[in-house]
């Protein structure tokens, strides 16, 4: 399926020649995927050069910060990714729910910048994308389009964000600062679940051969870079915990399904620890659970279809979380009255309270799904569930203001905090949760037919090949091939040797 970024050899030498000249002139070096998986492998001369560059600068060397090992200051590098082991006082369960923090990533303060690199870099080093002539089109409902715009700018090419007009104001404010031209922000009708409208706009844009569509739902580089980088990062966190408590067991990895890129990390964790993979969606749009549809506000997930890059046949549990829960807890975790309640009445330790600023709407959704999973599986204090906080609360201030105006016109106080916490965290139950049988997985897999074969023109043979786990394992050969091409490309430009 070359149209989905899977080529692992040079496709157009002339394009690659122009790209090498552009990167040489712009002083751009590409990190290998292996370096992003283990940043200690990044050459010392590059790490020294990075010391003088801020994490939010549009500087090409910030490509070498697109990994999970940035420290809390987002400048230093740490051996174990930043995370929070949520206490039972907050979660209400004995199981250890551990959240990797995504807002340590550069530029967009969200880990979707890693996904964008995993999609654009393979197209660049195979000569499929010409930064001197092409525009990179990034369709998204969440942070992926911001990541795409950031990576495009660092690679000296033009990035275009396509996203629903109803997404948070903060997303658009960031994009306005980073795009080359105002018209590079394209607003499509609707909100979170209106992905078909995004696809329709991309189909229109693709009529211009200068536009290259990086559809996160169908770009297998998105899946592969999370398998190669996010999975090992989470494993490193778990191993650091197990070093102090050898009896710990990694029981599950929980990830809300937007593009289904991040859930690819679960394939790594299942291989290494036999951890269950839990896919999460919005209860208001329960596509995997009930073949359902609908609108919701857990921005970045649950888009009324099954992504092409979702390894459905390897997903063990599916569950749903209501956007009422994420909306209300989003207010509580940011409001002083909510934090005071958690501190004084629930005795939540200060490190956990401080970490709540790193939880955006989909991050809260992941935590709630982990709580539901822990209760369903009856997990105890030696059991670990891992998940991620994609982005932080700063991206949703305008959303919280709407919730406050709608649901708390009299203000948010301690009694309101107690009510929200009891209803949406402590009462999180095992409803709307399915341990998937083979038939369940086949049903969910088959739902993708209508989007990908009937609407988007994927061949039936390519679509059905994805049923086999051997097919997914075979994809991983691209990782070494891409890294080899990256090394050859960097050697050709000669920039790395001059740093």
Coordinates of C-alpha atoms in Angstrom, one line a residue, residues 214-422:
X214 CA -0.9 12.8 5.4
X215 CA -4.1 11.1 6.6
X216 CA -3.3 10.1 10.2
X217 CA -6.0 7.5 10.1
X218 CA -4.3 5.7 7.2
X219 CA -0.6 6.5 7.5
X220 CA 1.1 3.4 8.8
X221 CA 4.1 5.5 9.9
X222 CA 1.8 6.7 12.7
X223 CA 1.3 3.2 13.9
X224 CA 4.9 2.2 13.5
X225 CA 6.5 5.1 15.3
X226 CA 4.3 4.5 18.3
X227 CA 5.2 0.8 18.2
X228 CA 8.9 1.7 18.0
X229 CA 9.0 4.7 20.4
X230 CA 6.0 5.0 22.6
X231 CA 5.8 1.3 23.4
X232 CA 9.5 1.1 24.6
X233 CA 9.1 4.4 26.5
X234 CA 6.2 2.9 28.5
X235 CA 8.2 -0.3 29.0
X236 CA 11.0 1.8 30.5
X237 CA 8.7 3.3 33.0
X238 CA 7.4 -0.1 34.0
X239 CA 10.8 -1.5 34.4
X240 CA 11.9 1.4 36.6
X241 CA 8.9 0.6 38.8
X242 CA 9.6 -3.1 38.8
X243 CA 13.2 -2.5 39.8
X244 CA 11.9 -1.4 43.2
X245 CA 9.0 -3.9 43.4
X246 CA 9.7 -7.1 41.4
X247 CA 6.3 -8.4 42.0
X248 CA 4.6 -5.8 39.8
X249 CA 2.7 -7.1 36.7
X250 CA 1.8 -4.9 33.7
X251 CA -1.7 -6.0 33.0
X252 CA -3.1 -3.5 30.5
X253 CA -2.4 -0.6 28.2
X254 CA -5.3 1.9 27.7
X255 CA -5.6 4.3 24.8
X256 CA -8.4 6.2 23.4
X257 CA -8.7 5.6 19.7
X258 CA -8.6 8.8 17.6
X259 CA -6.3 7.9 14.7
X260 CA -5.3 4.6 16.5
X261 CA -1.7 5.6 16.2
X262 CA -0.9 5.6 20.0
X263 CA -2.7 2.3 20.5
X264 CA 0.1 0.7 18.4
X265 CA 2.3 1.0 21.5
X266 CA 0.0 -1.7 23.0
X267 CA 1.3 -4.2 20.4
X268 CA 4.8 -3.7 21.8
X269 CA 3.6 -4.1 25.4
X270 CA 1.6 -7.1 24.6
X271 CA 4.6 -8.8 23.0
X272 CA 6.8 -7.9 25.9
X273 CA 4.5 -8.4 28.9
X274 CA 1.3 -10.0 27.6
X275 CA -0.5 -6.8 28.6
X276 CA -4.1 -6.5 27.4
X277 CA -4.8 -3.7 24.9
X278 CA -7.8 -1.5 25.8
X279 CA -9.3 0.7 23.1
X280 CA -11.5 3.6 24.3
X281 CA -14.1 5.8 22.7
X282 CA -16.7 8.3 23.7
X283 CA -19.9 6.9 25.0
X284 CA -21.8 9.5 22.8
X285 CA -20.1 8.0 19.8
X286 CA -19.8 4.2 20.6
X287 CA -18.7 2.9 17.2
X288 CA -16.6 0.0 18.3
X289 CA -19.0 -1.0 21.2
X290 CA -22.3 -0.7 19.5
X291 CA -21.8 0.3 15.8
X292 CA -23.0 3.7 17.1
X293 CA -22.5 7.3 16.0
X294 CA -22.9 10.7 17.5
X295 CA -21.3 14.0 18.6
X296 CA -19.1 14.5 21.6
X297 CA -16.4 16.7 23.1
X298 CA -13.5 14.4 24.0
X299 CA -11.4 16.2 21.4
X300 CA -9.0 14.0 19.5
X301 CA -10.8 10.6 19.8
X302 CA -13.8 8.7 18.6
X303 CA -14.6 9.8 15.1
X304 CA -17.5 7.6 13.9
X305 CA -15.2 5.2 12.0
X306 CA -12.5 2.5 12.4
X307 CA -9.0 3.8 11.4
X308 CA -7.2 1.8 8.8
X309 CA -4.1 1.7 11.0
X310 CA -6.0 0.2 14.0
X311 CA -4.9 -3.4 14.6
X312 CA -8.4 -4.3 15.6
X313 CA -7.7 -8.1 15.8
X314 CA -5.2 -7.5 18.6
X315 CA -7.5 -5.3 20.7
X316 CA -8.6 -7.2 23.9
X317 CA -11.1 -4.8 25.5
X318 CA -13.2 -1.9 24.3
X319 CA -14.8 0.6 26.6
X320 CA -16.5 4.0 26.5
X321 CA -16.3 7.2 28.6
X322 CA -18.9 10.0 28.5
X323 CA -17.8 13.5 27.6
X324 CA -19.9 14.6 30.5
X325 CA -17.3 13.0 32.8
X326 CA -14.3 14.5 31.0
X327 CA -16.0 18.0 30.8
X328 CA -16.7 18.1 34.5
X329 CA -13.5 16.5 35.7
X330 CA -11.6 18.9 33.4
X331 CA -13.2 21.8 35.3
X332 CA -12.5 20.1 38.6
X333 CA -8.9 19.3 38.0
X334 CA -8.2 22.9 37.0
X335 CA -10.3 24.9 39.4
X336 CA -8.8 25.9 42.8
X337 CA -12.0 24.7 44.5
X338 CA -11.6 21.3 42.9
X339 CA -7.9 21.0 43.8
X340 CA -8.6 22.2 47.4
X341 CA -11.3 19.4 47.7
X342 CA -8.9 16.8 46.5
X343 CA -6.2 18.0 48.8
X344 CA -8.2 18.4 52.0
X345 CA -11.0 15.9 51.7
X346 CA -9.4 13.1 49.5
X347 CA -5.8 13.6 50.8
X348 CA -4.4 13.4 47.3
X349 CA -0.7 13.9 47.4
X350 CA 0.8 17.1 46.0
X351 CA 2.7 15.4 43.1
X352 CA -0.5 14.0 41.8
X353 CA -2.3 17.3 42.1
X354 CA 0.5 19.1 40.2
X355 CA 0.2 16.5 37.4
X356 CA -3.4 17.3 36.8
X357 CA -2.4 20.4 34.8
X358 CA -1.0 17.9 32.2
X359 CA -4.4 16.2 31.7
X360 CA -6.4 17.4 28.8
X361 CA -9.8 16.0 27.9
X362 CA -8.6 12.8 26.2
X363 CA -6.0 12.3 29.0
X364 CA -8.8 12.3 31.5
X365 CA -10.7 9.9 29.3
X366 CA -7.7 7.5 29.4
X367 CA -7.6 7.7 33.2
X368 CA -11.3 6.9 33.5
X369 CA -11.0 4.0 31.1
X370 CA -8.1 2.7 33.1
X371 CA -10.2 2.9 36.3
X372 CA -13.0 1.0 34.6
X373 CA -10.6 -1.6 33.3
X374 CA -9.1 -2.1 36.8
X375 CA -12.6 -2.6 38.3
X376 CA -13.6 -5.0 35.5
X377 CA -10.5 -7.2 35.8
X378 CA -10.5 -7.0 39.6
X379 CA -6.9 -5.7 39.7
X380 CA -5.0 -5.1 42.9
X381 CA -1.9 -3.3 44.2
X382 CA 0.6 -5.4 42.3
X383 CA -1.1 -4.7 39.0
X384 CA -0.1 -1.9 36.7
X385 CA -2.2 -0.2 34.0
X386 CA -0.4 2.2 31.7
X387 CA -1.8 5.0 29.6
X388 CA -0.8 8.4 28.3
X389 CA -1.7 12.0 28.7
X390 CA -1.7 13.2 25.2
X391 CA -1.8 16.9 26.0
X392 CA -2.4 19.3 28.9
X393 CA -5.2 21.4 30.3
X394 CA -3.9 24.5 28.7
X395 CA -5.4 23.4 25.4
X396 CA -8.9 23.5 26.8
X397 CA -9.4 26.7 28.7
X398 CA -12.1 27.8 26.3
X399 CA -13.9 24.5 26.7
X400 CA -13.9 24.7 30.5
X401 CA -15.3 28.2 30.3
X402 CA -18.2 26.8 28.3
X403 CA -18.8 24.0 30.8
X404 CA -18.8 26.5 33.7
X405 CA -21.3 28.8 32.0
X406 CA -23.5 25.9 31.0
X407 CA -23.4 23.7 34.1
X408 CA -22.2 25.9 37.0
X409 CA -23.7 29.3 36.5
X410 CA -23.6 29.9 40.2
X411 CA -19.9 29.1 40.4
X412 CA -17.8 26.0 41.1
X413 CA -17.2 25.4 44.8
X414 CA -16.3 22.5 47.2
X415 CA -19.7 20.9 47.2
X416 CA -19.8 21.0 43.4
X417 CA -16.3 19.4 43.3
X418 CA -17.4 16.6 45.7
X419 CA -20.4 16.0 43.5
X420 CA -18.4 15.9 40.3
X421 CA -15.7 13.6 41.8
X422 CA -18.2 11.2 43.2

